[in-house]
CSV table of C-alpha atoms in Angstrom, one decimal:
chain,number,residue,atom,x,y,z
A,96,MET,CA,-5.5,-2.1,-6.9
A,97,ALA,CA,-6.9,-1.2,-3.5
A,98,LYS,CA,-8.6,-4.6,-3.4
A,99,VAL,CA,-5.3,-6.3,-4.1
A,100,VAL,CA,-3.5,-4.3,-1.4
A,101,ASP,CA,-6.2,-5.1,1.1
A,102,GLU,CA,-6.0,-8.8,0.4
A,103,LEU,CA,-2.2,-8.7,0.5
A,104,THR,CA,-2.3,-7.0,3.9
A,105,ARG,CA,-4.8,-9.5,5.3
A,106,CYS,CA,-2.8,-12.4,3.9
A,107,MET,CA,0.5,-11.1,5.3
A,108,ALA,CA,-1.1,-10.6,8.8
A,109,GLN,CA,-2.4,-14.2,8.7
A,110,HIS,CA,0.9,-15.7,7.7
A,111,SER,CA,3.4,-13.5,9.6
A,112,GLY,CA,3.4,-15.7,12.7
A,113,ASP,CA,5.6,-18.5,13.8
A,114,LEU,CA,6.5,-21.1,11.1
A,115,SER,CA,5.4,-23.9,13.4
A,116,ALA,CA,1.8,-22.6,13.0
A,117,ASP,CA,2.1,-23.6,9.3
A,118,PHE,CA,2.8,-27.2,10.3
A,119,ALA,CA,-0.1,-27.3,12.7
A,120,ARG,CA,-2.6,-26.5,10.0
A,121,THR,CA,-4.5,-29.1,8.1
A,122,ALA,CA,-3.6,-29.9,4.5
A,123,GLY,CA,-6.7,-28.2,3.3
A,124,GLU,CA,-6.0,-25.0,5.2
A,125,ALA,CA,-2.4,-25.0,4.0
A,126,ARG,CA,-3.6,-25.5,0.4
A,127,GLN,CA,-6.1,-22.6,0.7
A,128,GLY,CA,-3.4,-20.4,2.2
A,129,ALA,CA,-1.0,-21.2,-0.6
A,130,LEU,CA,-3.6,-20.5,-3.2
A,131,ALA,CA,-4.6,-17.2,-1.5
A,132,ARG,CA,-0.9,-16.1,-1.6
A,133,LEU,CA,-0.7,-17.1,-5.2
A,134,ARG,CA,-3.8,-15.0,-6.1
A,135,VAL,CA,-2.4,-12.0,-4.2
A,136,LEU,CA,0.9,-12.3,-6.0
A,137,ALA,CA,-0.7,-12.6,-9.4
A,138,GLY,CA,-2.7,-9.5,-8.7
A,139,VAL,CA,0.3,-7.6,-7.6
A,140,LYS,CA,2.2,-8.7,-10.7
A,141,GLU,CA,-0.7,-7.5,-12.9
A,142,CYS,CA,-0.8,-4.1,-11.1
A,143,VAL,CA,3.0,-3.7,-11.4
A,144,ARG,CA,2.9,-4.6,-15.1
A,145,HIS,CA,0.1,-2.0,-15.7
A,146,LEU,CA,2.2,0.6,-13.8
A,147,GLU,CA,5.3,-0.3,-16.0
A,148,ASP,CA,3.2,0.2,-19.1
A,149,GLN,CA,2.1,3.6,-17.9
A,150,ALA,CA,5.7,4.6,-17.1
A,151,ALA,CA,6.9,3.4,-20.5
A,152,HIS,CA,4.3,5.4,-22.3
A,153,ALA,CA,5.2,8.5,-20.2
A,154,ALA,CA,8.9,8.0,-20.9
A,155,ALA,CA,8.3,7.7,-24.6
A,156,ALA,CA,6.0,10.8,-24.5
A,157,HIS,CA,9.0,12.7,-23.0
A,158,GLY,CA,11.4,11.6,-25.7
A,159,ALA,CA,12.9,8.3,-24.4
A,160,GLY,CA,13.6,5.7,-27.1
A,161,TYR,CA,13.5,1.9,-26.9
A,162,PRO,CA,17.1,1.6,-25.9
A,163,GLU,CA,16.6,3.8,-22.8
A,164,ILE,CA,13.2,2.2,-21.9
A,165,GLY,CA,14.7,-1.2,-22.3
A,166,GLN,CA,17.6,-0.3,-20.1
A,167,ALA,CA,15.3,1.0,-17.4
A,168,VAL,CA,13.5,-2.4,-17.1
A,169,ASN,CA,16.7,-4.4,-17.6
A,170,MET,CA,15.9,-5.7,-21.1
A,171,SER,CA,17.3,-5.1,-24.6
A,172,ARG,CA,16.0,-2.5,-27.0
A,173,GLN,CA,14.5,-5.4,-29.0
A,174,GLY,CA,12.8,-6.7,-25.8
A,175,ALA,CA,11.3,-3.3,-25.1
A,176,ARG,CA,10.1,-3.0,-28.7
A,177,ARG,CA,8.4,-6.4,-28.4
A,178,ARG,CA,6.8,-5.6,-25.1
A,179,TRP,CA,5.6,-2.1,-26.2
A,180,PRO,CA,5.1,-2.3,-30.0
A,181,GLY,CA,4.3,1.0,-31.6
A,182,LEU,CA,5.3,2.9,-28.4
A,183,ILE,CA,7.8,5.0,-30.4
A,184,THR,CA,6.2,6.6,-33.4
A,185,SER,CA,7.1,9.4,-35.8
A,186,ASN,CA,4.8,11.6,-33.7
A,187,THR,CA,6.7,10.9,-30.5
A,188,PRO,CA,9.0,13.8,-29.7
A,189,HIS,CA,12.7,13.0,-29.8
A,190,ARG,CA,15.5,14.8,-28.2
A,191,THR,CA,17.3,17.1,-30.6
A,192,PRO,CA,21.1,16.3,-30.6
A,193,LEU,CA,23.2,19.1,-29.2
A,194,PRO,CA,25.7,20.7,-31.6
A,195,ARG,CA,29.2,19.5,-31.0
A,196,SER,CA,31.7,22.1,-29.9
A,197,SER,CA,35.1,22.0,-31.7
C-alpha cells in the first residue's frame, strides 16, 4: 500500500500544475501520464476493497448482519451476501434481542 501511496503522491505532484502544460506535452507523454494515473487509481481501488473486506469481517465478528453491512456500503443485504459469502455463519456472534417492556 505504501508503494501505491508513493506513486500517487508523485503522480499528483507531476500533474498538479497548469492545465496548459497538458496541452504542451507530446501525445506519447500524455498517454504515459494517463496510463500512470490509471495504474495508481487501480491500485488505490484494490487497497480500498481490501480495507472494506477487513472492515466487513470485523463488523460481522462484532455481531453485524448482512443488512447492516450492506447498508454501511450502500448496497442491499443480498448484495452484501454476494460480495462476502459465508461472512455470517452460525459461529458468528449475534446480538441478543432485548426483552420488551410492557
